[in-house]
Amino acid sequence: MAKEKKLVEAITSMDEDFAQWYTDVVKKAELMDYSSVKGCMIFKPNGYAIWENIQRLLDARFKEVGVENVYLPLFIPESLLQKEKDHVEGFAPEVAWVTHGGMEELQERLCVRPTSETLFCDLYSNIIQSYRDLPKVYNQWCSVVRWEKTTRPFLRSSEFLWQEGHTAHATAEEAEARTIQMLNLYADFCEQVLAIPMVKGKKTDKEKFAGAESTYTIEALMHDGKALQSGTSHNFGDGFAKAFGIQYTDKNNQLQYVHQTSWGMSTRLIGAIIMVHGDDSGLVLPPMIAPVQVMIIPIQQNKEGVLDAANGIFDELKAADIRVKVDDGDKSPGWKFAEAEMRGIPLRVEIGPKDMEKHQCVLVRRDTREKTVVDLDDVADKAKELMAQMQKDMLERARKHLEGHISDAHNYEEFRDAVENKPGFIRAMWCGDEACELKIKEDTTATSRCMPFEQEKISDVCVCCGKPAKKLVYWGKAY
Amino acid sequence: MAKEKKLVEAITSMDEDFAQWYTDVVKKAELMDYSSVKGCMIFKPNGYAIWENIQRLLDARFKEVGVENVYLPLFIPESLLQKEKDHVEGFAPEVAWVTHGGMEELQERLCVRPTSETLFCDLYSNIIQSYRDLPKVYNQWCSVVRWEKTTRPFLRSSEFLWQEGHTAHATAEEAEARTIQMLNLYADFCEQVLAIPMVKGKKTDKEKFAGAESTYTIEALMHDGKALQSGTSHNFGDGFAKAFGIQYTDKNNQLQYVHQTSWGMSTRLIGAIIMVHGDDSGLVLPPMIAPVQVMIIPIQQNKEGVLDAANGIFDELKAADIRVKVDDGDKSPGWKFAEAEMRGIPLRVEIGPKDMEKHQCVLVRRDTREKTVVDLDDVADKAKELMAQMQKDMLERARKHLEGHISDAHNYEEFRDAVENKPGFIRAMWCGDEACELKIKEDTTATSRCMPFEQEKISDVCVCCGKPAKKLVYWGKAY
């Protein structure tokens, strides 16, 4: 292994410096590059292809639950952004402003959308008249801009890609049901497709979205024990509807305000995939979203028939709808192995003269490096089987890691000790007072991640102030 | 028909006022809506879903010819935009400028990308070192902004959606070959998928892209005889490479400049689909890109078993991978027929108690309104067959319309007469002098659309100035 690693330039070990390991993997796996534009990243083919697979699979799930895609403008007039008070306060400090169009100064500044609640509200106020027009369940895939001072590939950048769903409903109950439905859809997607288990719950008022009545979140745990907010679903009640005058006539001919939700996931998920599954050889991609699922690497490819055999396997796998490539470049097999590992390709196939004699090839799993010798007639079936198993095993490993990194704190001493010495989520009781959240953050840098749906009482008092406890909260350091 | 039309609000007839007909169809088929942002449109579900189908099918063709997708920043620093002289002159007058990020004024203005040549060049100058790094064949799907004074749904708006391919090659020959390859791919896609035949050729210097060595175009003919530029493919030579310093070391260890191309198609194509195929009842969508291919409309749906029968057909068609819906709303069948026609749904299925007795249903083609009575056991096969036939017939009709609207002009009198009285393309010889293009535009509003690949000599002299002719040109009024 040592020799192979050198061939593709060694990356920093995870345990030595996790942040540097992350940056190295992003760079060496050619997922992303910095651009000349401050705070903006370039999604290179390997990185963008992961996003395309996420989009395709998530969008299919959206369509199953009645979501319709639309596209709204990139720009929001300043007056529109200002209609909902909490919302503008939350976003105005971090938006990019367009002041000139062509050679002329604009009469009104336009901000580049940081999120599109205001545009959807404006649209809904025009197209919703009657209960017959409800519900509206729209979504858009787009980029948004939030002017960030410090940036980090996939996790935080001035521009990122995401989807934002925005819905309007006749009743509060229906809006709440949609909020929870989409949160569950997100959690299920992350588990089943990205092999990342999630902690689900509600955000505290301090952490909720600007303008929301309540925000629900899914939180993942990275390899280093830090939390990553991976998706959010907001119930707006009728707050935006009142600000934007979105009313409908109900069956009794009465004017009513609609109830709204919004929900989003972004290219952050790629950061989560890297930090949950990666190892010291680089990326490890769940087979379901790997742009290349199988890399065929011929051994002694100049010997007669080897490349033909490799191409034969390629045809076989391609026909079975597997995303496959042959690496017939002029590098050594060892170099190619290391590169395929760096890129996180789930399976590699080795085929050389000796294998050919025995009418076989070798399949190697990226996650366990387990080798399986396979008859050439069975290669497609076996590849599918191994990838299905790998997908399951990756989720299981991530789940064990998550479960092994949750600790309970019954008092502030235990809490501080956990933050210091037990990377992961800390479960602790909270009185409901924002002052305690602020003190905990000040003292430990940990923040409240969520109030889990399954509440229990592990102590009677708030872990911080000792007053009566109201909620069990997951706390943690977060990206 | 008269009664049905009233039910969905009549649209203006095409022959009476084509521009108004177009706007009516866009609005009534719910493809698009105006937004509060000047010059920016809202893609509603029916319109966006057409774009999604175009994207999916065009992207699959891209991938077959080695295109890799990436995503580059939305913003271009002013200094980067200025690096290529012709390019900045072409685009600077129509870009939106970001001057503030958050609360601070930016040190350097950023423009919102009107096109991304400069960003791709910047990237290529960083990642291309050796001949081994070539070719690069990148593409991105994104929105771009060009500050337009007058706007028209799908045809011209301040923001639109498109794809832009940008490639870098070792040799001039390879770049030219890629330019032509992508133009042919576009033309083939428009014919086979959108059922729109194209005239292919090269733009005159006056009409070429800012910074290009040569621009190739595909031009479609709308129902009213006006041309619509539907896709372009540019060969940049090494002009951008020299401006941005994009060099590679060749096999002989010599530094060389790369040769580049770019090519794009946009949501304009939706405008072309409307104006080529539409009729006085609304939109007519080619089956391959119709979001809903079959609408099932139950007759006397309150009678026992009718809805079950409709749902049975739905299951049948769904299982055959047909995009299908049942319209079980509370409107009359006549209203539903008219609405399905307005939306351009290729086939409708009528099923009522009398059909059920005979174990049959009725399929109605949107384009010809031809009715076919089908046994319920054959409905999926027959629907596929009819849609395949419709797809072919639509292309054939469009081709006949195109061929019937090309006239030759041998002198200026014939030319002016043709512009006045023969809507469509005019073939006429040209001396190669820009002054003649300007005069023709001034006199007639017609512009040179392209110099077709198949050149012939229909006269010895320029149609405008009478000097020796150099090129056969297609002229026309254009959108």
Coordinates of N, CA, C and O in Angstrom, one line a residue, chain A residues 30 33-37 40-46 48-49 52 59 63 68-77 80 92-104 106 109-110 112-113 119 122-123 126-127 132 136 138 141 143 145 147 149 158-159 161 325 330-331, chain B residues 30 33-37 40-46 48-49 52 59 63 68-77 80 92-104 106 109-110 112-113 119 122-123 126-127 132 136 138 141 143 145 147 149 158-159 161 325 330-331:
Chain A
E30 N -10.4 15.2 -7.2 CA -10.9 16.2 -8.3 C -12.4 16.4 -8.3 O -13.1 16.3 -9.3
D33 N -12.7 22.7 -7.2 CA -11.6 23.6 -7.3 C -12.0 25.0 -6.9 O -13.1 25.4 -7.0
Y34 N -11.0 25.7 -6.4 CA -11.3 27.1 -6.1 C -11.3 27.9 -7.4 O -10.7 27.5 -8.4
S35 N -12.1 29.0 -7.4 CA -12.2 29.8 -8.6 C -11.6 31.2 -8.3 O -11.2 31.5 -7.2
S36 N -11.5 32.0 -9.4 CA -11.0 33.4 -9.2 C -12.0 34.3 -8.5 O -11.7 35.4 -8.2
V37 N -13.2 33.8 -8.3 CA -14.3 34.5 -7.7 C -14.3 34.2 -6.2 O -14.5 33.1 -5.8
C40 N -16.5 31.5 -4.2 CA -17.2 30.6 -5.2 C -16.3 29.5 -5.6 O -15.1 29.6 -5.8
M41 N -16.9 28.3 -5.7 CA -16.2 27.1 -6.0 C -16.5 26.6 -7.5 O -17.6 27.0 -8.0
I42 N -15.7 25.8 -8.0 CA -15.9 25.1 -9.3 C -16.2 23.6 -9.0 O -15.4 23.0 -8.4
F43 N -17.4 23.2 -9.4 CA -17.7 21.7 -9.4 C -17.1 21.1 -10.6 O -17.5 21.3 -11.7
K44 N -16.0 20.3 -10.3 CA -15.4 19.5 -11.4 C -16.2 18.3 -11.8 O -17.1 17.9 -11.0
P45 N -15.9 17.6 -12.9 CA -16.8 16.5 -13.3 C -17.0 15.5 -12.3 O -18.2 15.0 -12.1
N46 N -16.0 15.1 -11.5 CA -16.2 14.0 -10.5 C -17.2 14.5 -9.4 O -17.9 13.7 -8.8
Y48 N -19.4 17.1 -9.7 CA -20.8 17.5 -10.2 C -21.6 16.2 -10.5 O -22.8 16.2 -10.4
A49 N -20.9 15.2 -11.0 CA -21.6 13.9 -11.3 C -22.2 13.3 -10.1 O -23.3 12.7 -10.2
E52 N -25.4 15.2 -9.7 CA -26.4 14.8 -10.7 C -27.1 13.5 -10.3 O -28.3 13.4 -10.5
D59 N -35.1 13.8 -7.0 CA -36.2 14.3 -7.8 C -37.3 13.2 -8.1 O -38.5 13.5 -8.1
K63 N -41.2 13.5 -7.1 CA -42.4 13.4 -8.0 C -43.4 12.4 -7.5 O -44.6 12.5 -7.8
E68 N -44.1 19.4 -8.1 CA -43.9 19.8 -9.4 C -42.7 20.8 -9.5 O -42.6 21.7 -8.7
N69 N -41.9 20.7 -10.5 CA -40.7 21.6 -10.6 C -41.1 22.8 -11.4 O -41.8 22.8 -12.4
V70 N -40.5 23.9 -11.0 CA -40.7 25.2 -11.6 C -39.3 25.9 -11.6 O -38.3 25.4 -11.1
Y71 N -39.2 27.1 -12.2 CA -38.0 27.9 -12.1 C -38.4 29.4 -12.0 O -39.1 29.9 -12.8
L72 N -38.0 30.0 -10.9 CA -38.3 31.4 -10.6 C -37.0 32.2 -10.8 O -35.9 31.7 -10.8
P73 N -37.2 33.6 -10.9 CA -36.0 34.4 -11.2 C -34.9 34.3 -10.2 O -35.1 34.1 -9.0
L74 N -33.7 34.6 -10.7 CA -32.5 34.7 -9.9 C -32.5 35.9 -9.0 O -31.8 35.9 -8.0
F75 N -33.2 37.0 -9.4 CA -33.2 38.2 -8.7 C -34.5 38.5 -7.8 O -35.5 38.1 -8.3
I76 N -34.3 39.2 -6.7 CA -35.4 39.6 -5.9 C -35.3 41.1 -5.7 O -34.3 41.6 -5.1
P77 N -36.4 41.8 -6.1 CA -36.3 43.3 -5.8 C -36.3 43.5 -4.3 O -36.9 42.8 -3.5
L80 N -39.5 43.5 -2.3 CA -40.1 42.2 -2.1 C -39.5 41.5 -1.0 O -40.1 40.8 -0.1
A92 N -30.8 39.8 4.8 CA -30.2 41.0 4.2 C -28.7 41.2 4.4 O -28.0 41.6 3.5
P93 N -28.2 40.8 5.6 CA -26.8 41.0 5.9 C -25.9 40.1 5.0 O -24.7 40.4 4.9
E94 N -26.4 39.1 4.3 CA -25.5 38.2 3.6 C -25.9 38.1 2.1 O -25.6 37.0 1.5
V95 N -26.5 39.1 1.5 CA -26.9 38.9 0.1 C -26.0 39.8 -0.8 O -25.4 40.8 -0.3
A96 N -25.9 39.4 -2.0 CA -25.2 40.2 -3.1 C -26.2 41.1 -3.8 O -27.3 40.6 -4.1
W97 N -25.8 42.3 -4.0 CA -26.8 43.3 -4.5 C -26.4 43.7 -5.9 O -25.2 44.1 -6.2
V98 N -27.3 43.6 -6.9 CA -27.1 44.1 -8.2 C -27.7 45.5 -8.3 O -28.8 45.8 -7.9
T99 N -26.8 46.4 -8.7 CA -27.2 47.8 -8.7 C -27.2 48.4 -10.1 O -27.8 49.4 -10.4
H100 N -26.6 47.7 -11.1 CA -26.5 48.2 -12.5 C -26.9 47.1 -13.5 O -26.5 46.0 -13.3
G101 N -27.7 47.5 -14.5 CA -28.0 46.6 -15.5 C -27.6 47.2 -16.8 O -28.0 48.3 -17.2
G102 N -26.6 46.6 -17.5 CA -26.0 47.2 -18.7 C -25.3 48.5 -18.2 O -24.6 48.5 -17.3
M103 N -25.6 49.6 -18.9 CA -24.9 50.8 -18.6 C -25.6 51.7 -17.6 O -25.2 52.7 -17.1
E104 N -26.8 51.2 -17.2 CA -27.7 52.1 -16.4 C -27.8 51.6 -14.9 O -27.7 50.4 -14.6
L106 N -29.9 50.8 -11.7 CA -31.3 50.4 -11.6 C -32.0 51.3 -10.6 O -31.4 51.9 -9.7
R109 N -32.6 48.3 -6.2 CA -31.6 47.3 -6.1 C -32.3 45.9 -6.2 O -33.4 45.7 -5.7
L110 N -31.6 44.9 -6.8 CA -32.0 43.5 -6.8 C -31.0 42.7 -6.0 O -29.8 42.9 -6.2
V112 N -29.4 38.9 -5.3 CA -29.3 37.6 -5.9 C -29.9 36.7 -4.9 O -29.5 36.7 -3.7
R113 N -30.8 35.8 -5.3 CA -31.6 35.0 -4.3 C -30.7 34.3 -3.3 O -29.8 33.5 -3.8
L119 N -40.2 35.2 -3.6 CA -40.6 35.0 -4.9 C -41.8 34.1 -5.1 O -42.7 34.3 -5.8
D122 N -44.9 35.8 -3.8 CA -45.4 36.7 -4.8 C -46.1 35.9 -5.9 O -47.2 36.3 -6.3
L123 N -45.6 34.8 -6.4 CA -46.3 34.0 -7.4 C -47.6 33.4 -6.8 O -48.6 33.6 -7.4
N126 N -50.5 35.6 -6.7 CA -51.1 35.8 -8.0 C -51.9 34.6 -8.6 O -52.9 34.8 -9.3
I127 N -51.5 33.4 -8.2 CA -52.2 32.3 -8.9 C -53.1 31.5 -8.0 O -53.8 30.6 -8.4
R132 N -59.8 25.3 -4.8 CA -59.5 24.4 -5.9 C -58.0 24.6 -6.4 O -57.5 23.7 -7.0
K136 N -50.5 23.8 -3.5 CA -49.4 24.0 -4.5 C -48.2 23.4 -3.9 O -47.8 23.7 -2.8
Y138 N -44.6 23.1 -5.1 CA -43.6 23.5 -6.1 C -42.2 23.3 -5.6 O -42.0 23.4 -4.4
W141 N -34.7 23.5 -8.6 CA -33.3 23.2 -8.5 C -32.6 24.4 -9.0 O -32.8 24.8 -10.1
S143 N -29.1 27.6 -8.0 CA -28.1 28.0 -7.2 C -28.5 29.2 -6.4 O -29.4 29.9 -6.8
V145 N -27.1 32.4 -3.4 CA -25.9 33.1 -3.1 C -26.1 33.7 -1.7 O -27.1 34.3 -1.4
W147 N -23.4 35.7 1.0 CA -22.1 36.2 1.0 C -21.3 35.7 2.3 O -21.5 36.3 3.4
K149 N -18.0 34.9 4.7 CA -16.6 35.4 4.9 C -15.6 34.3 4.8 O -14.6 34.4 4.2
S158 N -20.0 31.0 -1.0 CA -20.9 32.1 -1.3 C -22.0 31.7 -2.3 O -23.0 32.3 -2.3
E159 N -21.7 30.7 -3.1 CA -22.7 30.2 -4.0 C -22.8 28.7 -3.8 O -21.8 28.1 -3.7
L161 N -25.4 25.0 -4.7 CA -26.5 24.4 -5.5 C -27.4 23.7 -4.5 O -27.0 23.1 -3.6
K325 N -16.2 1.9 -16.3 CA -15.1 2.4 -17.2 C -14.0 1.4 -17.2 O -13.8 0.6 -16.2
D330 N -1.6 4.6 -19.6 CA -0.3 4.1 -19.6 C 0.4 4.1 -18.2 O 1.6 3.8 -18.0
K331 N -0.4 4.2 -17.1 CA 0.1 4.1 -15.8 C 0.2 2.7 -15.3 O -0.4 1.8 -16.0
Chain B
E30 N -50.4 27.6 -19.5 CA -49.7 27.7 -18.3 C -48.2 27.3 -18.3 O -47.7 26.5 -17.5
D33 N -45.1 32.6 -16.7 CA -45.8 33.8 -16.2 C -44.8 34.9 -16.0 O -43.6 34.7 -15.9
Y34 N -45.3 36.1 -16.1 CA -44.4 37.2 -15.8 C -44.1 37.3 -14.3 O -44.9 36.9 -13.5
S35 N -43.0 37.9 -13.9 CA -42.7 38.0 -12.5 C -42.6 39.5 -12.1 O -42.7 40.4 -13.0
S36 N -42.4 39.7 -10.8 CA -42.2 41.1 -10.4 C -40.9 41.7 -10.8 O -40.6 42.8 -10.5
V37 N -40.0 40.8 -11.3 CA -38.7 41.3 -11.6 C -38.6 41.6 -13.1 O -38.9 40.7 -13.9
C40 N -37.7 39.3 -16.2 CA -37.5 37.9 -15.8 C -38.8 37.1 -15.8 O -39.8 37.7 -15.4
M41 N -38.8 35.9 -16.2 CA -40.0 35.1 -16.4 C -40.0 34.0 -15.3 O -39.0 33.6 -14.7
I42 N -41.2 33.5 -15.1 CA -41.4 32.3 -14.2 C -41.7 31.1 -15.1 O -42.7 31.2 -15.8
F43 N -40.9 30.0 -15.0 CA -41.3 28.8 -15.7 C -42.3 28.0 -14.8 O -41.9 27.6 -13.7
K44 N -43.5 27.9 -15.2 CA -44.5 27.2 -14.5 C -44.3 25.7 -14.7 O -43.6 25.3 -15.7
P45 N -45.0 24.8 -13.9 CA -44.8 23.4 -14.1 C -44.9 22.8 -15.5 O -44.0 22.1 -16.0
N46 N -45.9 23.3 -16.3 CA -46.0 22.8 -17.6 C -44.9 23.2 -18.5 O -44.5 22.4 -19.4
Y48 N -41.7 24.2 -17.4 CA -40.4 23.7 -16.9 C -40.3 22.2 -17.2 O -39.2 21.7 -17.5
A49 N -41.4 21.5 -17.2 CA -41.3 20.0 -17.5 C -40.9 19.7 -18.9 O -40.2 18.7 -19.2
E52 N -37.2 20.1 -18.7 CA -36.6 18.9 -18.1 C -36.4 17.8 -19.1 O -35.4 17.1 -19.1
D59 N -28.9 15.8 -22.8 CA -27.7 15.5 -21.9 C -27.2 14.0 -22.2 O -26.0 13.8 -22.2
K63 N -23.5 13.0 -23.4 CA -22.6 12.0 -22.7 C -22.1 10.9 -23.7 O -21.0 10.4 -23.5
E68 N -18.5 16.1 -20.4 CA -18.6 16.0 -18.9 C -19.2 17.2 -18.4 O -18.8 18.3 -18.7
N69 N -20.2 17.1 -17.4 CA -20.8 18.3 -16.9 C -20.0 18.8 -15.7 O -19.5 18.0 -14.9
V70 N -20.0 20.1 -15.5 CA -19.4 20.8 -14.4 C -20.3 22.0 -14.0 O -21.3 22.2 -14.6
Y71 N -19.9 22.7 -13.0 CA -20.7 23.9 -12.6 C -19.7 25.0 -12.2 O -18.9 24.8 -11.2
L72 N -19.7 26.1 -12.9 CA -18.8 27.2 -12.6 C -19.6 28.4 -12.0 O -20.8 28.4 -12.1
P73 N -18.9 29.3 -11.3 CA -19.6 30.3 -10.6 C -20.5 31.2 -11.4 O -20.3 31.4 -12.6
L74 N -21.5 31.7 -10.7 CA -22.5 32.6 -11.3 C -21.9 34.0 -11.6 O -22.3 34.7 -12.5
F75 N -20.8 34.3 -10.9 CA -20.2 35.7 -11.1 C -18.9 35.7 -11.8 O -18.1 34.7 -11.7
I76 N -18.6 36.8 -12.6 CA -17.4 37.0 -13.3 C -16.8 38.3 -12.8 O -17.4 39.3 -13.0
P77 N -15.6 38.3 -12.2 CA -14.9 39.6 -11.9 C -14.7 40.4 -13.2 O -14.4 39.9 -14.2
L80 N -11.7 39.8 -15.3 CA -11.6 38.6 -16.0 C -12.4 38.7 -17.3 O -12.0 38.3 -18.4
A92 N -20.4 43.4 -22.4 CA -20.4 44.4 -21.3 C -21.7 45.3 -21.3 O -22.2 45.6 -20.2
P93 N -22.2 45.7 -22.5 CA -23.3 46.6 -22.5 C -24.6 45.9 -21.9 O -25.6 46.6 -21.7
E94 N -24.6 44.6 -21.8 CA -25.9 44.0 -21.4 C -25.8 43.1 -20.2 O -26.5 42.1 -20.0
V95 N -24.8 43.4 -19.3 CA -24.7 42.5 -18.1 C -25.2 43.3 -16.9 O -25.3 44.5 -16.8
A96 N -25.6 42.4 -15.9 CA -26.0 42.9 -14.6 C -24.8 43.0 -13.7 O -24.0 42.0 -13.6
W97 N -24.6 44.1 -12.9 CA -23.4 44.2 -12.1 C -23.7 44.1 -10.6 O -24.6 44.8 -10.1
V98 N -23.0 43.2 -9.9 CA -23.1 43.2 -8.5 C -22.0 44.1 -7.9 O -20.8 43.9 -8.2
T99 N -22.4 45.0 -7.0 CA -21.4 46.0 -6.5 C -21.3 45.8 -5.0 O -20.3 46.3 -4.4
H100 N -22.3 45.2 -4.3 CA -22.2 45.0 -2.9 C -22.5 43.6 -2.5 O -23.3 42.9 -3.0
G101 N -21.7 43.1 -1.5 CA -21.9 41.8 -0.9 C -22.2 42.0 0.6 O -21.3 42.6 1.3
G102 N -23.4 41.6 1.0 CA -23.7 41.9 2.4 C -23.8 43.4 2.6 O -24.4 44.1 1.8
M103 N -23.1 43.9 3.6 CA -23.2 45.3 3.9 C -22.1 46.1 3.2 O -22.0 47.3 3.3
E104 N -21.1 45.4 2.6 CA -19.9 46.0 2.1 C -19.9 46.2 0.6 O -20.4 45.4 -0.1
L106 N -18.0 46.0 -2.8 CA -17.0 45.1 -3.3 C -15.8 45.9 -3.8 O -16.0 47.0 -4.4
R109 N -16.1 45.0 -9.1 CA -17.5 44.6 -9.5 C -17.5 43.2 -10.1 O -16.5 42.8 -10.7
L110 N -18.6 42.5 -9.9 CA -18.8 41.2 -10.4 C -20.0 41.3 -11.4 O -21.0 41.9 -11.1
V112 N -23.0 39.2 -13.4 CA -23.7 38.0 -13.4 C -23.5 37.4 -14.8 O -23.7 38.1 -15.8
R113 N -23.0 36.1 -14.9 CA -22.6 35.6 -16.2 C -23.6 35.8 -17.3 O -24.8 35.4 -17.1
L119 N -14.8 32.3 -17.6 CA -14.6 31.4 -16.5 C -13.9 30.1 -16.9 O -13.1 29.6 -16.2
D122 N -10.3 30.7 -17.6 CA -9.6 30.8 -16.4 C -9.3 29.4 -15.8 O -8.2 29.1 -15.4
L123 N -10.3 28.5 -15.8 CA -10.2 27.2 -15.2 C -9.2 26.4 -16.1 O -8.3 25.8 -15.6
N126 N -5.6 26.9 -15.6 CA -5.1 26.3 -14.3 C -4.9 24.8 -14.4 O -4.0 24.2 -13.8
I127 N -5.8 24.1 -15.2 CA -5.8 22.6 -15.1 C -5.2 22.0 -16.4 O -5.0 20.8 -16.4
R132 N -1.5 15.4 -22.4 CA -2.3 14.3 -21.7 C -3.6 14.9 -21.1 O -4.5 14.1 -20.9
K136 N -10.4 18.7 -23.3 CA -11.4 18.9 -22.2 C -12.7 19.2 -22.9 O -12.8 20.1 -23.8
Y138 N -16.1 20.0 -21.5 CA -17.0 20.3 -20.4 C -18.3 21.1 -20.9 O -18.3 21.7 -21.9
W141 N -25.2 23.2 -17.3 CA -26.6 23.6 -17.4 C -26.8 24.7 -16.4 O -26.5 24.5 -15.2
S143 N -28.4 29.1 -15.6 CA -29.1 30.3 -16.1 C -28.1 31.3 -16.4 O -27.0 31.4 -15.8
V145 N -27.7 35.7 -17.6 CA -28.4 37.0 -17.5 C -27.9 38.0 -18.6 O -26.7 38.2 -18.7
W147 N -29.1 41.7 -19.9 CA -30.1 42.8 -19.6 C -30.8 43.2 -20.9 O -30.3 44.1 -21.6
K149 N -34.0 45.0 -23.0 CA -34.9 46.1 -22.9 C -36.3 45.6 -23.2 O -37.3 45.8 -22.5
S158 N -34.4 38.6 -19.7 CA -33.2 39.1 -19.0 C -32.5 37.9 -18.4 O -31.2 37.9 -18.3
E159 N -33.2 36.9 -18.0 CA -32.6 35.6 -17.5 C -33.2 34.5 -18.3 O -34.4 34.4 -18.6
L161 N -32.5 30.0 -19.3 CA -31.8 28.7 -18.9 C -31.2 28.2 -20.2 O -31.8 28.3 -21.3
K325 N -51.9 10.6 -17.4 CA -52.7 11.1 -16.3 C -54.2 10.8 -16.6 O -54.6 10.6 -17.8
D330 N -64.1 17.8 -11.9 CA -65.5 17.9 -12.0 C -66.0 18.7 -13.2 O -67.2 19.1 -13.3
K331 N -65.1 19.0 -14.2 CA -65.5 19.7 -15.4 C -66.1 18.7 -16.4 O -66.0 17.5 -16.2

